[in-house]
């Protein structure tokens, strides 16, 4: 059965949602910065810590992570900063 949504590997990055990791103080400027980006097709890309192996074992009932998916965590301050850039509809 075909999935109702697939990630588009041909899309590109359009704009950062929220503030940069530097502005939020959640990075040391190494190439391991968490970030949130809107993609050209409207989807959202999240750069964060991969905690699939640990938090994935404690998922709530009815929640799963597919073989081609990862459970990614970003700082709360980053998501709050992105809120104003995320449309309500």
PDB file of N, CA and C in Angstrom:
ATOM      1  N   UNK A   1       0.836  -1.178   0.000  1.00  0.00           N
ATOM      2  CA  UNK A   1       0.000   0.000   0.000  1.00  0.00           C
ATOM      3  C   UNK A   1       0.886   1.248   0.000  1.00  0.00           C
ATOM      4  N   UNK A   2       0.519   2.215  -0.818  1.00  0.00           N
ATOM      5  CA  UNK A   2       1.282   3.467  -0.901  1.00  0.00           C
ATOM      6  C   UNK A   2       1.002   4.338   0.318  1.00  0.00           C
ATOM      7  N   UNK A   3       2.024   5.009   0.768  1.00  0.00           N
ATOM      8  CA  UNK A   3       1.860   5.934   1.889  1.00  0.00           C
ATOM      9  C   UNK A   3       1.172   7.209   1.406  1.00  0.00           C
ATOM     10  N   UNK A   4       0.384   7.861   2.279  1.00  0.00           N
ATOM     11  CA  UNK A   4      -0.265   9.108   1.867  1.00  0.00           C
ATOM     12  C   UNK A   4       0.689  10.297   1.783  1.00  0.00           C
ATOM     13  N   UNK A   5       1.871  10.189   2.382  1.00  0.00           N
ATOM     14  CA  UNK A   5       2.870  11.269   2.321  1.00  0.00           C
ATOM     15  C   UNK A   5       4.258  10.661   2.211  1.00  0.00           C
ATOM     16  N   UNK A   6       5.060  11.253   1.371  1.00  0.00           N
ATOM     17  CA  UNK A   6       6.476  10.888   1.245  1.00  0.00           C
ATOM     18  C   UNK A   6       7.311  12.154   1.271  1.00  0.00           C
ATOM     19  N   UNK A   7       8.463  12.096   1.898  1.00  0.00           N
ATOM     20  CA  UNK A   7       9.387  13.226   1.883  1.00  0.00           C
ATOM     21  C   UNK A   7       9.957  13.381   0.475  1.00  0.00           C
ATOM     22  N   UNK A   8      10.045  14.619   0.012  1.00  0.00           N
ATOM     23  CA  UNK A   8      10.543  14.915  -1.331  1.00  0.00           C
ATOM     24  C   UNK A   8      12.036  15.222  -1.277  1.00  0.00           C
ATOM     25  N   UNK A   9      12.879  14.314  -1.760  1.00  0.00           N
ATOM     26  CA  UNK A   9      14.322  14.549  -1.717  1.00  0.00           C
ATOM     27  C   UNK A   9      14.814  15.592  -2.717  1.00  0.00           C
ATOM     28  N   UNK A  10      13.917  16.084  -3.582  1.00  0.00           N
ATOM     29  CA  UNK A  10      14.341  17.076  -4.580  1.00  0.00           C
ATOM     30  C   UNK A  10      14.013  18.510  -4.167  1.00  0.00           C
ATOM     31  N   UNK A  11      13.332  18.687  -3.041  1.00  0.00           N
ATOM     32  CA  UNK A  11      12.982  20.044  -2.596  1.00  0.00           C
ATOM     33  C   UNK A  11      14.218  20.744  -2.046  1.00  0.00           C
ATOM     34  N   UNK A  12      14.087  22.027  -1.750  1.00  0.00           N
ATOM     35  CA  UNK A  12      15.233  22.774  -1.215  1.00  0.00           C
ATOM     36  C   UNK A  12      14.812  23.593   0.003  1.00  0.00           C
ATOM     37  N   UNK A  13      15.791  24.108   0.709  1.00  0.00           N
ATOM     38  CA  UNK A  13      15.556  24.905   1.905  1.00  0.00           C
ATOM     39  C   UNK A  13      15.117  26.310   1.503  1.00  0.00           C
ATOM     40  N   UNK A  14      14.050  26.825   2.147  1.00  0.00           N
ATOM     41  CA  UNK A  14      13.527  28.149   1.833  1.00  0.00           C
ATOM     42  C   UNK A  14      13.894  29.165   2.900  1.00  0.00           C
ATOM     43  N   UNK A  15      13.541  28.863   4.169  1.00  0.00           N
ATOM     44  CA  UNK A  15      13.816  29.831   5.228  1.00  0.00           C
ATOM     45  C   UNK A  15      13.863  29.137   6.580  1.00  0.00           C
ATOM     46  N   UNK A  16      14.632  29.724   7.475  1.00  0.00           N
ATOM     47  CA  UNK A  16      14.689  29.242   8.856  1.00  0.00           C
ATOM     48  C   UNK A  16      13.391  29.627   9.550  1.00  0.00           C
ATOM     49  N   UNK A  17      12.870  28.747  10.362  1.00  0.00           N
ATOM     50  CA  UNK A  17      11.716  29.050  11.204  1.00  0.00           C
ATOM     51  C   UNK A  17      12.239  29.356  12.595  1.00  0.00           C
ATOM     52  N   UNK A  18      11.959  30.544  13.072  1.00  0.00           N
ATOM     53  CA  UNK A  18      12.445  30.939  14.390  1.00  0.00           C
ATOM     54  C   UNK A  18      13.808  31.580  14.319  1.00  0.00           C
ATOM     55  N   UNK A  19      14.555  31.427  15.395  1.00  0.00           N
ATOM     56  CA  UNK A  19      15.874  32.043  15.519  1.00  0.00           C
ATOM     57  C   UNK A  19      16.976  31.022  15.255  1.00  0.00           C
ATOM     58  N   UNK A  20      18.145  31.527  14.925  1.00  0.00           N
ATOM     59  CA  UNK A  20      19.287  30.646  14.679  1.00  0.00           C
ATOM     60  C   UNK A  20      19.744  30.016  15.998  1.00  0.00           C
ATOM     61  N   UNK A  21      20.443  28.891  15.925  1.00  0.00           N
ATOM     62  CA  UNK A  21      20.967  28.272  17.139  1.00  0.00           C
ATOM     63  C   UNK A  21      21.899  29.218  17.898  1.00  0.00           C
ATOM     64  N   UNK A  22      22.622  30.053  17.163  1.00  0.00           N
ATOM     65  CA  UNK A  22      23.520  31.017  17.792  1.00  0.00           C
ATOM     66  C   UNK A  22      22.731  32.048  18.604  1.00  0.00           C
ATOM     67  N   UNK A  23      21.633  32.552  18.029  1.00  0.00           N
ATOM     68  CA  UNK A  23      20.801  33.531  18.739  1.00  0.00           C
ATOM     69  C   UNK A  23      20.196  32.938  20.011  1.00  0.00           C
ATOM     70  N   UNK A  24      19.877  31.653  19.975  1.00  0.00           N
ATOM     71  CA  UNK A  24      19.249  30.992  21.121  1.00  0.00           C
ATOM     72  C   UNK A  24      20.264  30.456  22.130  1.00  0.00           C
ATOM     73  N   UNK A  25      21.548  30.468  21.764  1.00  0.00           N
ATOM     74  CA  UNK A  25      22.577  29.974  22.668  1.00  0.00           C
ATOM     75  C   UNK A  25      22.561  28.469  22.855  1.00  0.00           C
ATOM     76  N   UNK A  26      22.130  27.737  21.809  1.00  0.00           N
ATOM     77  CA  UNK A  26      22.061  26.276  21.920  1.00  0.00           C
ATOM     78  C   UNK A  26      23.115  25.579  21.057  1.00  0.00           C
ATOM     79  N   UNK A  27      24.193  26.295  20.749  1.00  0.00           N
ATOM     80  CA  UNK A  27      25.258  25.709  19.940  1.00  0.00           C
ATOM     81  C   UNK A  27      26.596  26.302  20.340  1.00  0.00           C
ATOM     82  N   UNK A  28      27.634  25.600  19.961  1.00  0.00           N
ATOM     83  CA  UNK A  28      28.995  26.096  20.157  1.00  0.00           C
ATOM     84  C   UNK A  28      29.593  26.496  18.818  1.00  0.00           C
ATOM     85  N   UNK A  29      28.741  26.634  17.792  1.00  0.00           N
ATOM     86  CA  UNK A  29      29.137  26.946  16.416  1.00  0.00           C
ATOM     87  C   UNK A  29      29.850  25.801  15.716  1.00  0.00           C
ATOM     88  N   UNK A  30      29.814  24.613  16.313  1.00  0.00           N
ATOM     89  CA  UNK A  30      30.304  23.422  15.623  1.00  0.00           C
ATOM     90  C   UNK A  30      29.239  22.993  14.617  1.00  0.00           C
ATOM     91  N   UNK A  31      29.556  22.051  13.752  1.00  0.00           N
ATOM     92  CA  UNK A  31      28.542  21.628  12.770  1.00  0.00           C
ATOM     93  C   UNK A  31      27.513  20.658  13.368  1.00  0.00           C
ATOM     94  N   UNK A  32      27.111  20.883  14.608  1.00  0.00           N
ATOM     95  CA  UNK A  32      26.097  20.022  15.226  1.00  0.00           C
ATOM     96  C   UNK A  32      24.962  20.857  15.805  1.00  0.00           C
ATOM     97  N   UNK A  33      24.585  21.892  15.076  1.00  0.00           N
ATOM     98  CA  UNK A  33      23.571  22.829  15.552  1.00  0.00           C
ATOM     99  C   UNK A  33      22.159  22.296  15.298  1.00  0.00           C
ATOM    100  N   UNK A  34      21.275  22.376  16.303  1.00  0.00           N
ATOM    101  CA  UNK A  34      19.870  22.071  16.024  1.00  0.00           C
ATOM    102  C   UNK A  34      19.278  23.216  15.215  1.00  0.00           C
ATOM    103  N   UNK A  35      18.284  22.923  14.387  1.00  0.00           N
ATOM    104  CA  UNK A  35      17.683  23.967  13.555  1.00  0.00           C
ATOM    105  C   UNK A  35      16.334  23.501  13.032  1.00  0.00           C
ATOM    106  N   UNK A  36      15.501  24.467  12.593  1.00  0.00           N
ATOM    107  CA  UNK A  36      14.185  24.195  12.016  1.00  0.00           C
ATOM    108  C   UNK A  36      14.070  25.008  10.730  1.00  0.00           C
ATOM    109  N   UNK A  37      13.750  24.331   9.619  1.00  0.00           N
ATOM    110  CA  UNK A  37      13.688  24.998   8.312  1.00  0.00           C
ATOM    111  C   UNK A  37      12.415  24.647   7.552  1.00  0.00           C
ATOM    112  N   UNK A  38      11.843  25.648   6.889  1.00  0.00           N
ATOM    113  CA  UNK A  38      10.755  25.404   5.956  1.00  0.00           C
ATOM    114  C   UNK A  38      11.384  25.046   4.614  1.00  0.00           C
ATOM    115  N   UNK A  39      10.799  24.058   3.955  1.00  0.00           N
ATOM    116  CA  UNK A  39      11.290  23.634   2.649  1.00  0.00           C
ATOM    117  C   UNK A  39      10.439  24.264   1.547  1.00  0.00           C
ATOM    118  N   UNK A  40      10.969  24.271   0.347  1.00  0.00           N
ATOM    119  CA  UNK A  40      10.304  24.888  -0.792  1.00  0.00           C
ATOM    120  C   UNK A  40       8.893  24.339  -1.007  1.00  0.00           C
ATOM    121  N   UNK A  41       8.684  23.069  -0.720  1.00  0.00           N
ATOM    122  CA  UNK A  41       7.369  22.458  -0.924  1.00  0.00           C
ATOM    123  C   UNK A  41       6.435  22.641   0.274  1.00  0.00           C
ATOM    124  N   UNK A  42       6.879  23.373   1.311  1.00  0.00           N
ATOM    125  CA  UNK A  42       6.052  23.621   2.480  1.00  0.00           C
ATOM    126  C   UNK A  42       6.299  22.676   3.642  1.00  0.00           C
ATOM    127  N   UNK A  43       6.989  21.575   3.405  1.00  0.00           N
ATOM    128  CA  UNK A  43       7.340  20.662   4.489  1.00  0.00           C
ATOM    129  C   UNK A  43       8.373  21.318   5.398  1.00  0.00           C
ATOM    130  N   UNK A  44       8.650  20.701   6.523  1.00  0.00           N
ATOM    131  CA  UNK A  44       9.580  21.253   7.507  1.00  0.00           C
ATOM    132  C   UNK A  44      10.704  20.258   7.762  1.00  0.00           C
ATOM    133  N   UNK A  45      11.931  20.746   7.787  1.00  0.00           N
ATOM    134  CA  UNK A  45      13.101  19.924   8.103  1.00  0.00           C
ATOM    135  C   UNK A  45      13.582  20.285   9.503  1.00  0.00           C
ATOM    136  N   UNK A  46      13.825  19.267  10.320  1.00  0.00           N
ATOM    137  CA  UNK A  46      14.313  19.455  11.684  1.00  0.00           C
ATOM    138  C   UNK A  46      15.713  18.846  11.779  1.00  0.00           C
ATOM    139  N   UNK A  47      16.650  19.631  12.281  1.00  0.00           N
ATOM    140  CA  UNK A  47      17.995  19.139  12.566  1.00  0.00           C
ATOM    141  C   UNK A  47      18.107  19.064  14.083  1.00  0.00           C
ATOM    142  N   UNK A  48      18.304  17.878  14.603  1.00  0.00           N
ATOM    143  CA  UNK A  48      18.368  17.714  16.046  1.00  0.00           C
ATOM    144  C   UNK A  48      19.113  16.453  16.428  1.00  0.00           C
ATOM    145  N   UNK A  49      19.070  16.130  17.698  1.00  0.00           N
ATOM    146  CA  UNK A  49      19.744  14.932  18.192  1.00  0.00           C
ATOM    147  C   UNK A  49      18.883  13.703  17.930  1.00  0.00           C
ATOM    148  N   UNK A  50      19.482  12.675  17.384  1.00  0.00           N
ATOM    149  CA  UNK A  50      18.794  11.424  17.096  1.00  0.00           C
ATOM    150  C   UNK A  50      18.688  10.595  18.376  1.00  0.00           C
ATOM    151  N   UNK A  51      17.479  10.491  18.908  1.00  0.00           N
ATOM    152  CA  UNK A  51      17.253   9.708  20.125  1.00  0.00           C
ATOM    153  C   UNK A  51      16.336   8.520  19.852  1.00  0.00           C
ATOM    154  N   UNK A  52      16.324   8.068  18.598  1.00  0.00           N
ATOM    155  CA  UNK A  52      15.478   6.946  18.216  1.00  0.00           C
ATOM    156  C   UNK A  52      15.751   5.716  19.072  1.00  0.00           C
ATOM    157  N   UNK A  53      17.010   5.403  19.287  1.00  0.00           N
ATOM    158  CA  UNK A  53      17.345   4.180  20.026  1.00  0.00           C
ATOM    159  C   UNK A  53      16.944   4.232  21.492  1.00  0.00           C
ATOM    160  N   UNK A  54      16.897   5.420  22.083  1.00  0.00           N
ATOM    161  CA  UNK A  54      16.551   5.508  23.505  1.00  0.00           C
ATOM    162  C   UNK A  54      15.080   5.878  23.715  1.00  0.00           C
ATOM    163  N   UNK A  55      14.648   7.046  23.230  1.00  0.00           N
ATOM    164  CA  UNK A  55      13.255   7.443  23.412  1.00  0.00           C
ATOM    165  C   UNK A  55      12.299   6.577  22.598  1.00  0.00           C
ATOM    166  N   UNK A  56      12.789   6.018  21.516  1.00  0.00           N
ATOM    167  CA  UNK A  56      11.960   5.150  20.685  1.00  0.00           C
ATOM    168  C   UNK A  56      11.453   3.921  21.412  1.00  0.00           C
ATOM    169  N   UNK A  57      12.125   3.541  22.475  1.00  0.00           N
ATOM    170  CA  UNK A  57      11.700   2.385  23.272  1.00  0.00           C
ATOM    171  C   UNK A  57      10.574   2.732  24.235  1.00  0.00           C
ATOM    172  N   UNK A  58      10.292   4.023  24.408  1.00  0.00           N
ATOM    173  CA  UNK A  58       9.293   4.458  25.381  1.00  0.00           C
ATOM    174  C   UNK A  58       8.167   5.263  24.731  1.00  0.00           C
ATOM    175  N   UNK A  59       7.861   4.974  23.485  1.00  0.00           N
ATOM    176  CA  UNK A  59       6.818   5.703  22.778  1.00  0.00           C
ATOM    177  C   UNK A  59       5.444   5.420  23.374  1.00  0.00           C
ATOM    178  N   UNK A  60       4.553   6.413  23.362  1.00  0.00           N
ATOM    179  CA  UNK A  60       3.179   6.184  23.826  1.00  0.00           C
ATOM    180  C   UNK A  60       2.467   5.169  22.926  1.00  0.00           C
ATOM    181  N   UNK A  61       1.423   4.593  23.436  1.00  0.00           N
ATOM    182  CA  UNK A  61       0.629   3.633  22.657  1.00  0.00           C
ATOM    183  C   UNK A  61       0.151   4.281  21.365  1.00  0.00           C
ATOM    184  N   UNK A  62       0.236   3.555  20.268  1.00  0.00           N
ATOM    185  CA  UNK A  62      -0.227   4.047  18.977  1.00  0.00           C
ATOM    186  C   UNK A  62       0.773   4.895  18.224  1.00  0.00           C
ATOM    187  N   UNK A  63       1.957   5.108  18.794  1.00  0.00           N
ATOM    188  CA  UNK A  63       3.000   5.905  18.141  1.00  0.00           C
ATOM    189  C   UNK A  63       4.120   4.971  17.720  1.00  0.00           C
ATOM    190  N   UNK A  64       4.645   5.181  16.514  1.00  0.00           N
ATOM    191  CA  UNK A  64       5.740   4.332  16.047  1.00  0.00           C
ATOM    192  C   UNK A  64       6.705   5.139  15.200  1.00  0.00           C
ATOM    193  N   UNK A  65       7.890   4.626  15.031  1.00  0.00           N
ATOM    194  CA  UNK A  65       8.915   5.223  14.178  1.00  0.00           C
ATOM    195  C   UNK A  65       9.224   4.198  13.093  1.00  0.00           C
ATOM    196  N   UNK A  66       8.998   4.572  11.829  1.00  0.00           N
ATOM    197  CA  UNK A  66       9.229   3.663  10.719  1.00  0.00           C
ATOM    198  C   UNK A  66      10.708   3.378  10.523  1.00  0.00           C
ATOM    199  N   UNK A  67      10.992   2.320   9.776  1.00  0.00           N
ATOM    200  CA  UNK A  67      12.381   1.934   9.511  1.00  0.00           C
ATOM    201  C   UNK A  67      13.180   3.044   8.831  1.00  0.00           C
ATOM    202  N   UNK A  68      12.503   3.892   8.059  1.00  0.00           N
ATOM    203  CA  UNK A  68      13.193   4.988   7.373  1.00  0.00           C
ATOM    204  C   UNK A  68      12.979   6.329   8.076  1.00  0.00           C
ATOM    205  N   UNK A  69      12.589   6.288   9.364  1.00  0.00           N
ATOM    206  CA  UNK A  69      12.356   7.497  10.145  1.00  0.00           C
ATOM    207  C   UNK A  69      13.263   7.517  11.373  1.00  0.00           C
ATOM    208  N   UNK A  70      13.476   8.707  11.919  1.00  0.00           N
ATOM    209  CA  UNK A  70      14.276   8.876  13.124  1.00  0.00           C
ATOM    210  C   UNK A  70      13.514   9.786  14.085  1.00  0.00           C
ATOM    211  N   UNK A  71      13.624   9.538  15.361  1.00  0.00           N
ATOM    212  CA  UNK A  71      13.040  10.386  16.396  1.00  0.00           C
ATOM    213  C   UNK A  71      14.093  11.439  16.742  1.00  0.00           C
ATOM    214  N   UNK A  72      13.790  12.683  16.418  1.00  0.00           N
ATOM    215  CA  UNK A  72      14.757  13.770  16.575  1.00  0.00           C
ATOM    216  C   UNK A  72      14.263  14.745  17.641  1.00  0.00           C
ATOM    217  N   UNK A  73      15.165  15.197  18.499  1.00  0.00           N
ATOM    218  CA  UNK A  73      14.833  16.130  19.572  1.00  0.00           C
ATOM    219  C   UNK A  73      15.568  17.444  19.352  1.00  0.00           C
ATOM    220  N   UNK A  74      14.820  18.551  19.543  1.00  0.00           N
ATOM    221  CA  UNK A  74      15.409  19.891  19.481  1.00  0.00           C
ATOM    222  C   UNK A  74      15.108  20.599  20.800  1.00  0.00           C
ATOM    223  N   UNK A  75      15.839  21.664  21.115  1.00  0.00           N
ATOM    224  CA  UNK A  75      15.571  22.401  22.352  1.00  0.00           C
ATOM    225  C   UNK A  75      14.182  23.059  22.329  1.00  0.00           C
ATOM    226  N   UNK A  76      13.544  23.068  23.471  1.00  0.00           N
ATOM    227  CA  UNK A  76      12.228  23.715  23.603  1.00  0.00           C
ATOM    228  C   UNK A  76      12.281  25.163  23.133  1.00  0.00           C
ATOM    229  N   UNK A  77      13.329  25.882  23.490  1.00  0.00           N
ATOM    230  CA  UNK A  77      13.445  27.298  23.110  1.00  0.00           C
ATOM    231  C   UNK A  77      13.422  27.471  21.591  1.00  0.00           C
ATOM    232  N   UNK A  78      13.941  26.496  20.859  1.00  0.00           N
ATOM    233  CA  UNK A  78      13.960  26.574  19.400  1.00  0.00           C
ATOM    234  C   UNK A  78      12.549  26.437  18.828  1.00  0.00           C
ATOM    235  N   UNK A  79      11.761  25.526  19.365  1.00  0.00           N
ATOM    236  CA  UNK A  79      10.395  25.343  18.882  1.00  0.00           C
ATOM    237  C   UNK A  79       9.538  26.552  19.226  1.00  0.00           C
ATOM    238  N   UNK A  80       9.704  27.101  20.420  1.00  0.00           N
ATOM    239  CA  UNK A  80       8.954  28.294  20.820  1.00  0.00           C
ATOM    240  C   UNK A  80       9.311  29.469  19.913  1.00  0.00           C
ATOM    241  N   UNK A  81      10.591  29.625  19.587  1.00  0.00           N
ATOM    242  CA  UNK A  81      11.022  30.712  18.708  1.00  0.00           C
ATOM    243  C   UNK A  81      10.459  30.552  17.302  1.00  0.00           C
ATOM    244  N   UNK A  82      10.217  29.325  16.864  1.00  0.00           N
ATOM    245  CA  UNK A  82       9.692  29.076  15.517  1.00  0.00           C
ATOM    246  C   UNK A  82       8.189  29.290  15.428  1.00  0.00           C
ATOM    247  N   UNK A  83       7.518  29.307  16.559  1.00  0.00           N
ATOM    248  CA  UNK A  83       6.048  29.380  16.579  1.00  0.00           C
ATOM    249  C   UNK A  83       5.504  30.530  15.737  1.00  0.00           C
ATOM    250  N   UNK A  84       6.090  31.704  15.825  1.00  0.00           N
ATOM    251  CA  UNK A  84       5.579  32.869  15.099  1.00  0.00           C
ATOM    252  C   UNK A  84       5.754  32.730  13.586  1.00  0.00           C
ATOM    253  N   UNK A  85       6.628  31.852  13.130  1.00  0.00           N
ATOM    254  CA  UNK A  85       6.853  31.643  11.696  1.00  0.00           C
ATOM    255  C   UNK A  85       6.016  30.514  11.117  1.00  0.00           C
ATOM    256  N   UNK A  86       5.292  29.789  11.975  1.00  0.00           N
ATOM    257  CA  UNK A  86       4.503  28.645  11.526  1.00  0.00           C
ATOM    258  C   UNK A  86       3.067  29.086  11.325  1.00  0.00           C
ATOM    259  N   UNK A  87       2.536  28.921  10.098  1.00  0.00           N
ATOM    260  CA  UNK A  87       1.161  29.349   9.836  1.00  0.00           C
ATOM    261  C   UNK A  87       0.155  28.558  10.681  1.00  0.00           C
ATOM    262  N   UNK A  88      -0.963  29.175  11.003  1.00  0.00           N
ATOM    263  CA  UNK A  88      -1.982  28.497  11.802  1.00  0.00           C
ATOM    264  C   UNK A  88      -2.907  27.642  10.942  1.00  0.00           C
ATOM    265  N   UNK A  89      -2.847  27.760   9.640  1.00  0.00           N
ATOM    266  CA  UNK A  89      -3.655  26.923   8.747  1.00  0.00           C
ATOM    267  C   UNK A  89      -2.805  26.380   7.626  1.00  0.00           C
TER     268      UNK A  89
END
